[in-house]
Amino acid sequence: MEWVTKYTDDIIVKELQSSLPSTERIAKLLALRGISDESEAQYFLEPKLAHLDDPLEIPNLKEAAKRIISAIDAGESILLIGDYDVDGITSTVIVKKCLSALGVDPFHVIPRRNVEGYGLTDAILDRGLSMGKIDLVIALDCGTNSEKQMQDLATEGIDLIVVDHHQPKGEILDFPFLVNPQIHKENNKPWRYLCTAGLAFKLMHGIFKILRDREAESKDSIDLKKLLPLVALGTIADMVPLKNENRIFARFGLKHMAKTSSPGIKTLLKKAQVEELEIRSLESELVTFKLAPRINACGRLDRPELATSLLTENNLEQCEKLSKVIDHCNQQRKKLESNLWKESLEIAEKNFSKSSAAIIYGHGESWHSGIVGIVAGKLVNQLGKPCLVLAKNEDEIYQGSGRGPKGVNLVEVLSKCKEYLLHWGGHPAAIGLSVEKSKIASFTSAFLENMDFTYKDQIKEEKLMIDLTLSIDELNNELMEEIGILHPFGQENPEPLFRMHKVMLSHKPKLVGSGEHFQFSISNGIHLIAGIAWRMSEKIPPINTEIDLAFNLRWNYWNESRKIQIVLLDWKFSN
């Protein structure tokens, strides 16, 4: 793997360093994130809730807010339909909590992936509408491409509000209650790349803003800040760009999560064996690696109601019971994922080593449609090209997910193969699809052909883009505090990637876990600094030899203390 040091403009770095003031390291890291002046830097380093834009500026949000208020005033019955991932579940809980505070007890349903499929399907609508006489449906994290269902609801005299951030597959639906920034061209708006949890919060904020303007008695019936942990969960888990309003939501959501988490989140953190010190300094990695996988596991194994129940429940004892069941689901998910990963990687390396993408499909115990998206993502990281993983169900239909590297728009490629698909949609880097067994070979050929035509020259060997080169004596708490002001990390604000020259390991690396990972340590002349290398057991460095390291830096929490830890991404022999 090639290592490339990112370029920084020395003039911009010096200006940032003198105007903030800051260290040269922080000035460089800010410049590498596209920040070029003091005002941008202050906005990034010191985000405030007051920086959030007026929610009523989002197209169609005011109309949707007014429709919900009129439904509340008229005592109408409301049905919430959310997606089965973290974003959809947190969005559903956000809206349900707010409506409950306003005196409404809305019905809510989350699709069972294997039975009802993704999104606003006929199956999930049938289940939801059977719960009672429904006057208004609010679709969360789905519905942008559900023209048929919208028309069916209109025929029944039921209004539909869609709050979503998926890209439209074709012609944009024209109706007044579609809240989706992706269908508009205002790329410079601070809310342009909000996930649905962020949009749901903005919609609720819009409702309470209107109520305050009207001096309604219910205008202060809920503290919206208490919902910020849910917004952060959805935002970080859905991997939207962590800039502008997404950064504000993630930053303050984590802050409130650490201080005033709901009983559901607290018990989930406890079940994940997260230490108190780590919770008090909550960072995005905790959501990515501890909370989100457990919440997602519910939807992946067709039990999404566990997660919604946990996040709406206030009884601590009941939350502990739910967390225990959710943790069991996560263990099941891990086992299935491990087996499917090994099988999928073998197929990819055997059949698609020279292709611009990999389309892997199969059936059996490990081929679970709820797991394929995780495996597709891991394959992209391993192979550096788009990967689709599809599992055959009892109806002889292959259902699955695809993931792609930066710069590849999978929605665009799928749109050129739609004649072979039953259902499809998603984001540029993450899509869902289903294909009949009789068309899977034709679809594979068409997808690879379109990938070759559109992107073949862009799919190249992955490069490690180095932010800064460090000396070993710079690995100290001061550096970690500097890195800390750049949190939370995620899309478009990645963890800084460092390089260190001519390092020697202090002892022979030790295999850990199931043998896929290894631990090591280096000395800065005063004490040892521990390191971990995930899934790198086939590339263990030697001792007594100078090597270069490419790594991230994180705190490792143990026994109510923390120490610096190197997270190794690659190594090579020093020149």
XYZ file of C-alpha atoms in Angstrom:
575
model
C 0.000 0.000 0.000
C 1.370 3.388 -1.009
C 1.817 6.061 1.662
C 1.250 9.654 0.572
C 1.798 12.693 2.787
C -0.944 15.277 2.308
C 0.037 18.723 1.056
C -0.520 21.764 3.250
C -0.246 25.404 2.224
C 2.428 26.877 4.509
C 0.946 30.380 4.273
C -2.487 29.186 5.447
C -0.874 27.164 8.239
C 1.080 30.183 9.514
C -2.005 32.417 9.379
C -4.076 29.906 11.311
C -1.327 29.377 13.853
C -0.988 33.089 14.545
C -4.696 34.001 14.494
C -6.156 31.302 16.738
C -3.556 30.922 18.422
C -2.709 27.250 18.095
C 0.186 24.869 17.660
C 1.628 24.220 14.246
C 0.249 20.674 14.407
C -3.327 21.823 14.950
C -2.982 24.522 12.279
C -1.835 21.884 9.791
C -4.655 19.509 10.687
C -7.197 22.310 10.277
C -5.756 23.284 6.911
C -5.922 19.652 5.785
C -9.659 19.760 6.559
C -10.164 22.645 4.151
C -10.195 25.356 6.824
C -8.366 28.454 5.619
C -9.220 31.377 7.921
C -9.882 32.268 11.534
C -13.695 32.403 11.310
C -13.907 28.957 9.735
C -11.536 27.604 12.354
C -13.556 29.079 15.230
C -16.789 27.650 13.781
C -15.135 24.225 13.541
C -13.329 24.242 16.890
C -16.074 25.897 18.934
C -19.439 24.841 17.454
C -22.514 26.093 19.285
C -26.157 25.064 19.272
C -26.877 28.720 18.484
C -25.161 28.138 15.126
C -27.999 25.829 14.024
C -29.936 27.330 11.132
C -33.650 28.152 11.369
C -35.372 24.762 10.860
C -38.191 26.401 8.936
C -35.680 27.318 6.204
C -35.512 23.677 5.090
C -37.818 23.257 2.066
C -41.231 21.770 2.967
C -40.408 21.527 6.677
C -42.756 24.352 7.659
C -45.618 22.696 5.757
C -44.893 19.345 7.416
C -44.709 20.973 10.869
C -48.030 22.747 10.366
C -49.673 19.509 9.197
C -48.518 17.730 12.362
C -49.758 20.592 14.542
C -53.155 20.491 12.830
C -53.294 16.723 13.410
C -52.569 17.267 17.117
C -55.187 20.014 17.379
C -57.812 17.870 15.643
C -57.021 14.755 17.698
C -56.059 12.806 14.586
C -54.343 9.437 14.780
C -50.689 9.379 13.668
C -48.581 6.428 12.490
C -44.762 6.557 12.462
C -42.866 4.234 10.108
C -39.087 4.199 10.505
C -36.210 2.317 8.924
C -34.645 -0.585 10.836
C -31.160 0.923 11.157
C -29.848 3.295 13.839
C -30.828 6.405 11.888
C -34.390 5.208 11.303
C -34.842 3.951 14.855
C -33.490 7.098 16.525
C -35.596 9.262 14.192
C -38.703 7.338 15.183
C -37.916 7.693 18.881
C -37.223 11.439 18.540
C -40.597 12.082 16.901
C -42.464 9.730 19.241
C -41.021 11.410 22.346
C -41.953 14.879 21.096
C -45.467 13.924 20.049
C -45.989 12.185 23.380
C -44.936 15.379 25.147
C -47.572 17.199 23.083
C -50.268 14.827 24.283
C -50.310 12.450 21.307
C -49.693 8.704 21.548
C -48.667 7.823 17.982
C -48.538 4.268 16.667
C -45.154 3.218 15.355
C -43.806 0.320 13.317
C -40.320 -0.636 12.129
C -40.105 -3.084 9.185
C -38.928 -6.633 9.736
C -36.228 -6.747 7.112
C -36.658 -10.358 5.960
C -40.461 -10.301 5.875
C -41.463 -6.735 5.019
C -38.401 -5.451 3.192
C -36.837 -2.017 3.320
C -38.726 1.240 3.496
C -42.334 2.206 2.955
C -43.461 -1.113 1.480
C -47.032 -2.347 1.090
C -46.304 -4.963 3.768
C -45.240 -2.491 6.455
C -48.087 -0.142 5.554
C -50.583 -2.974 5.896
C -49.251 -3.789 9.372
C -49.192 -0.161 10.443
C -52.638 0.719 9.135
C -54.118 -2.344 10.835
C -53.284 -0.822 14.223
C -56.222 1.580 14.092
C -57.860 4.331 12.074
C -54.887 6.355 10.809
C -55.174 9.944 9.600
C -51.506 10.816 9.081
C -48.436 8.693 8.288
C -44.920 10.006 8.972
C -42.213 8.023 7.157
C -38.739 8.380 8.673
C -35.548 7.486 6.792
C -37.614 6.095 3.925
C -40.364 7.115 1.518
C -38.593 9.395 -0.977
C -39.111 6.856 -3.755
C -42.473 5.495 -2.578
C -44.769 7.065 -5.172
C -47.169 4.100 -5.286
C -47.618 4.041 -1.509
C -48.140 7.799 -1.427
C -50.906 7.485 -4.013
C -52.463 4.530 -2.197
C -52.571 6.528 1.044
C -54.048 9.542 -0.731
C -56.807 7.314 -2.121
C -57.607 6.316 1.468
C -57.664 9.975 2.523
C -54.465 9.627 4.560
C -51.738 12.276 4.341
C -48.083 11.269 4.164
C -45.113 13.202 5.525
C -41.705 11.926 4.400
C -38.574 12.833 6.366
C -35.645 11.257 4.557
C -32.167 11.814 3.150
C -31.975 9.070 0.517
C -31.356 10.092 -3.062
C -34.301 9.968 -5.483
C -34.039 7.164 -8.034
C -35.818 9.027 -10.792
C -38.186 11.933 -11.161
C -38.684 13.708 -7.844
C -42.123 13.307 -6.299
C -44.068 16.553 -6.147
C -45.921 16.792 -2.867
C -45.771 19.396 -0.092
C -44.667 17.190 2.796
C -41.423 15.734 1.411
C -38.605 16.887 3.716
C -35.403 15.725 2.023
C -32.455 18.103 1.417
C -31.041 15.650 -1.147
C -33.717 16.598 -3.690
C -32.641 20.251 -3.682
C -29.604 21.944 -5.178
C -28.565 24.104 -2.209
C -25.234 22.360 -1.604
C -23.939 25.176 0.609
C -26.702 25.011 3.207
C -25.561 23.900 6.699
C -28.348 21.284 6.798
C -27.637 19.860 3.324
C -26.143 16.572 4.540
C -28.214 15.902 7.650
C -29.249 12.313 8.212
C -32.863 11.604 9.131
C -32.225 11.832 12.876
C -30.985 15.384 12.326
C -33.943 16.187 10.080
C -36.396 14.697 12.591
C -34.909 16.935 15.291
C -35.181 19.958 12.986
C -38.812 19.081 12.248
C -39.612 18.856 15.958
C -37.696 22.100 16.557
C -39.785 23.679 13.802
C -43.010 22.518 15.476
C -42.040 24.004 18.828
C -40.868 27.210 17.138
C -44.321 27.618 15.595
C -45.984 26.798 18.922
C -43.857 29.428 20.677
C -44.754 32.015 18.034
C -48.415 31.209 18.689
C -47.887 31.351 22.479
C -49.394 27.863 22.719
C -49.608 26.292 26.178
C -47.597 23.287 24.966
C -44.674 25.365 23.652
C -42.345 24.288 26.497
C -43.568 20.721 26.999
C -40.183 19.140 26.216
C -36.512 20.065 26.505
C -35.203 19.401 22.996
C -31.613 19.231 24.282
C -32.451 15.901 25.908
C -32.975 14.483 22.404
C -29.474 15.399 21.223
C -27.936 12.010 22.238
C -30.405 10.313 19.871
C -29.457 12.739 17.091
C -25.760 12.019 17.675
C -26.401 8.267 17.579
C -28.131 8.482 14.207
C -25.653 11.001 12.777
C -22.484 9.123 13.680
C -23.883 5.678 12.862
C -25.135 6.763 9.428
C -21.680 8.087 8.488
C -22.849 11.415 7.076
C -20.218 14.185 6.715
C -19.375 15.490 10.191
C -19.292 19.144 9.246
C -21.639 22.107 9.649
C -24.831 21.075 11.501
C -23.844 17.403 11.597
C -20.739 18.364 13.585
C -22.839 20.451 15.982
C -25.308 17.612 16.538
C -22.567 15.020 17.000
C -20.499 17.204 19.344
C -23.351 18.269 21.627
C -25.153 14.937 21.381
C -22.071 13.150 22.714
C -21.686 15.792 25.428
C -25.263 15.294 26.627
C -24.979 11.528 26.257
C -22.014 11.524 28.629
C -23.814 13.655 31.223
C -27.502 12.822 31.015
C -28.001 9.654 29.014
C -31.416 8.022 29.017
C -31.751 4.755 30.991
C -31.714 2.848 27.705
C -28.387 4.262 26.527
C -26.873 3.918 30.024
C -27.725 0.216 30.265
C -26.487 -0.418 26.724
C -23.145 1.205 27.579
C -22.954 -0.900 30.733
C -23.693 -4.079 28.780
C -20.942 -3.137 26.331
C -18.559 -3.006 29.332
C -17.698 0.635 28.774
C -15.905 2.140 31.762
C -17.186 5.225 33.583
C -14.119 7.274 32.641
C -14.641 6.431 28.979
C -18.306 7.430 29.205
C -17.393 10.769 30.793
C -15.102 11.571 27.836
C -17.452 10.058 25.262
C -16.086 10.019 21.697
C -17.561 9.025 18.345
C -15.679 5.696 18.317
C -17.845 4.556 21.214
C -20.961 5.026 19.095
C -19.347 3.451 16.033
C -17.968 0.357 17.748
C -20.129 -0.151 20.849
C -23.604 1.373 20.586
C -24.466 1.384 16.882
C -23.637 -2.304 16.240
C -25.897 -3.371 19.111
C -28.817 -1.214 17.968
C -28.315 -2.314 14.358
C -28.165 -5.961 15.423
C -31.851 -5.768 16.384
C -32.886 -4.743 12.885
C -30.455 -7.128 11.233
C -31.981 -10.085 13.063
C -35.575 -8.917 12.490
C -36.160 -7.650 16.033
C -36.029 -3.839 15.579
C -38.751 -3.354 18.202
C -36.156 -4.216 20.874
C -34.172 -1.080 20.056
C -37.168 1.252 19.876
C -38.449 -0.146 23.170
C -35.070 0.379 24.836
C -34.725 3.988 23.660
C -38.261 4.939 24.688
C -38.290 3.087 28.018
C -37.685 5.046 31.246
C -37.753 2.157 33.722
C -34.154 1.198 34.522
C -34.939 -2.426 35.395
C -36.820 -2.940 32.133
C -33.962 -1.295 30.201
C -31.493 -3.726 31.750
C -33.610 -6.657 30.584
C -33.874 -5.240 27.065
C -30.137 -4.510 26.919
C -29.397 -8.115 27.827
C -31.527 -9.397 24.934
C -30.000 -6.835 22.559
C -26.500 -7.893 23.562
C -27.448 -11.502 22.791
C -28.636 -10.405 19.330
C -25.285 -8.706 18.832
C -23.418 -11.898 19.707
C -25.515 -13.783 17.146
C -24.749 -11.082 14.592
C -21.005 -11.362 15.233
C -21.031 -15.123 14.685
C -22.974 -14.865 11.423
C -20.788 -12.001 10.237
C -17.551 -13.874 10.909
C -18.670 -16.911 8.904
C -20.057 -14.859 6.013
C -16.945 -12.670 5.882
C -14.631 -15.636 5.385
C -16.819 -17.155 2.677
C -17.386 -13.855 0.862
C -13.722 -12.885 0.831
C -12.811 -16.260 -0.656
C -15.394 -15.807 -3.441
C -14.270 -12.233 -4.113
C -10.593 -13.155 -4.387
C -11.349 -16.169 -6.552
C -13.874 -14.683 -8.995
C -13.412 -10.902 -8.953
C -9.697 -10.279 -8.369
C -9.338 -8.518 -11.750
C -12.771 -6.881 -11.833
C -13.596 -3.269 -10.977
C -16.212 -4.518 -8.487
C -17.312 -7.713 -6.746
C -20.876 -9.092 -6.748
C -21.052 -11.963 -4.288
C -24.188 -14.029 -3.707
C -25.095 -17.271 -2.016
C -27.368 -18.993 0.463
C -27.141 -20.952 3.678
C -27.111 -20.397 7.426
C -24.575 -17.572 7.370
C -26.134 -15.817 4.374
C -28.413 -13.552 6.347
C -29.777 -10.460 4.582
C -29.293 -8.457 7.758
C -25.548 -9.124 7.837
C -24.601 -8.621 4.192
C -24.181 -4.844 4.472
C -21.537 -5.154 7.196
C -19.624 -7.737 5.159
C -19.866 -5.598 2.005
C -18.313 -2.703 3.930
C -15.467 -4.858 5.212
C -14.814 -6.147 1.692
C -14.559 -2.587 0.367
C -11.960 -1.787 3.031
C -10.053 -4.954 2.154
C -10.294 -4.809 -1.651
C -10.613 -1.080 -2.317
C -13.488 -1.406 -4.792
C -17.313 -1.583 -4.750
C -18.678 -4.802 -3.284
C -22.245 -6.127 -3.336
C -23.238 -9.047 -1.115
C -26.605 -10.746 -1.696
C -28.354 -13.559 0.188
C -31.035 -15.781 -1.359
C -34.318 -16.050 0.523
C -37.083 -18.663 0.446
C -38.722 -16.968 -2.550
C -35.600 -17.481 -4.694
C -34.829 -13.759 -4.538
C -31.385 -12.393 -3.762
C -31.543 -9.506 -1.295
C -28.553 -7.550 -0.171
C -26.464 -4.451 0.144
C -23.589 -2.777 -1.588
C -20.852 -0.471 -0.381
C -18.379 1.560 -2.366
C -15.199 3.580 -1.904
C -15.126 7.355 -1.969
C -15.800 8.803 -5.421
C -18.073 6.004 -6.651
C -21.820 6.667 -6.894
C -23.463 3.260 -6.569
C -26.951 4.730 -7.034
C -25.866 5.999 -10.452
C -24.489 2.591 -11.461
C -27.600 0.745 -10.216
C -29.857 3.096 -12.167
C -28.239 1.770 -15.359
C -29.042 -1.819 -14.330
C -32.561 -1.276 -12.978
C -34.182 -3.518 -15.616
C -32.764 -6.497 -13.695
C -33.813 -5.309 -10.224
C -36.955 -5.761 -8.170
C -36.101 -3.035 -5.655
C -33.131 -0.721 -5.215
C -32.058 2.583 -3.685
C -29.827 4.232 -1.126
C -26.870 6.606 -0.953
C -23.900 6.976 -3.339
C -21.699 4.832 -1.062
C -24.355 2.475 0.368
C -27.215 0.817 -1.475
C -29.812 -1.897 -0.985
C -31.206 -4.098 -3.737
C -33.056 -7.296 -4.591
C -32.741 -9.462 -7.700
C -34.643 -12.516 -8.907
C -32.544 -15.664 -9.098
C -33.151 -15.921 -12.847
C -31.628 -12.457 -13.393
C -28.669 -12.531 -11.024
C -26.133 -13.492 -13.702
C -27.393 -10.835 -16.119
C -27.365 -8.234 -13.370
C -23.794 -9.139 -12.412
C -22.623 -8.704 -15.997
C -24.480 -5.407 -16.403
C -23.182 -3.984 -13.131
C -19.563 -4.857 -13.921
C -19.929 -3.479 -17.455
C -21.268 -0.164 -16.174
C -18.600 0.009 -13.487
C -15.902 -0.547 -16.099
C -17.385 2.096 -18.386
C -17.822 4.737 -15.677
C -15.170 4.150 -13.029
C -12.523 1.669 -14.061
C -9.757 4.270 -14.213
C -10.748 5.603 -10.773
C -10.595 2.281 -8.913
C -6.950 2.065 -7.995
C -4.901 0.642 -5.192
C -5.843 2.237 -1.897
C -3.444 4.842 -0.586
C -2.752 5.792 3.004
C -2.981 9.571 3.180
C -0.664 10.754 5.968
C -1.545 13.930 7.862
C 1.600 14.470 9.897
C 4.936 12.862 10.636
C 5.689 12.629 14.352
C 8.802 11.920 16.375
C 8.519 9.351 19.121
C 8.906 11.949 21.900
C 5.769 13.741 20.622
C 3.602 10.829 21.745
C 2.402 12.432 24.951
C -0.716 13.720 26.680
C -0.276 17.197 25.214
C -0.613 15.790 21.698
C -3.690 13.814 22.723
C -5.334 16.940 24.132
C -4.679 18.743 20.854
C -6.226 15.906 18.859
C -9.184 15.960 21.240
C -10.332 19.413 20.120
C -10.891 18.029 16.609
C -13.442 15.472 17.853
C -15.858 14.029 16.944
C -14.281 12.150 14.047
C -16.165 10.663 11.125
C -16.852 11.253 7.438
C -14.975 14.332 6.120
C -13.358 14.787 9.524
C -11.335 11.593 9.774
C -9.002 10.716 12.612
C -5.551 12.178 11.903
C -3.265 9.609 10.331
C 0.304 9.847 11.569
C 3.632 8.474 10.410
C 6.725 7.729 12.454
C 10.164 6.892 11.020
C 12.726 4.341 12.181
C 10.964 2.773 15.135
C 11.968 -0.480 16.826
C 9.493 -2.653 18.701
C 10.170 -3.211 22.379
C 9.207 -6.876 22.315
C 7.822 -9.572 20.070
C 4.192 -8.812 19.072
C 1.520 -10.899 20.785
C -1.467 -12.394 18.992
C -4.775 -11.539 20.669
C -8.473 -12.199 20.240
C -9.097 -15.061 17.856
C -5.589 -14.695 16.444
C -6.526 -12.039 13.870
C -4.988 -9.143 15.802
C -1.701 -8.424 17.539
C -0.442 -6.165 20.313
C 2.963 -4.505 20.428
C 4.765 -1.665 22.173
C 7.454 0.920 21.534
C 9.467 3.030 23.957
C 9.722 6.824 23.922
C 12.745 6.643 26.198
C 10.705 7.099 29.381
C 7.947 4.504 29.238
C 6.355 2.001 26.888
C 3.504 2.985 24.575
C 1.168 0.123 23.695
C -0.237 -0.505 20.241
C -2.884 -2.665 18.626
C -3.150 -3.875 15.031
C -6.617 -5.061 14.019
C -6.859 -7.921 11.517
C -3.143 -7.705 10.695
C -1.899 -11.034 12.069
C -0.654 -12.003 8.600
C 1.662 -8.977 8.580
C 3.506 -8.947 11.902
C 6.621 -6.713 11.994
C 9.978 -8.077 13.213
C 11.825 -6.953 16.333
C 15.359 -5.512 16.333
C 14.661 -3.915 12.953
C 13.867 -0.284 12.118
C 10.395 0.161 10.646
C 8.060 3.032 9.756
C 4.572 3.096 11.269
C 1.304 4.542 9.903
C -1.220 4.897 12.711
C -4.013 6.670 14.548
C -3.792 7.624 18.211
C -6.515 6.936 20.760
C -6.954 6.704 24.485
C -7.107 3.175 25.842
C -9.333 3.017 28.930
C -8.738 0.401 31.577
C -9.494 0.167 35.283
C -10.622 3.805 35.479
C -7.409 5.132 33.942
C -6.357 5.942 30.401
C -3.164 5.620 28.412
C -2.119 6.514 24.884
C -2.587 3.705 22.386
C -1.253 3.392 18.856
C -3.767 1.923 16.400
C -1.580 0.547 13.620
C -2.850 0.719 10.039
C 0.317 -0.293 8.186
C 4.080 -0.624 8.567
C 7.080 -0.962 6.278
C 10.846 -1.317 6.574
C 12.672 1.981 7.028
C 14.896 3.254 4.236
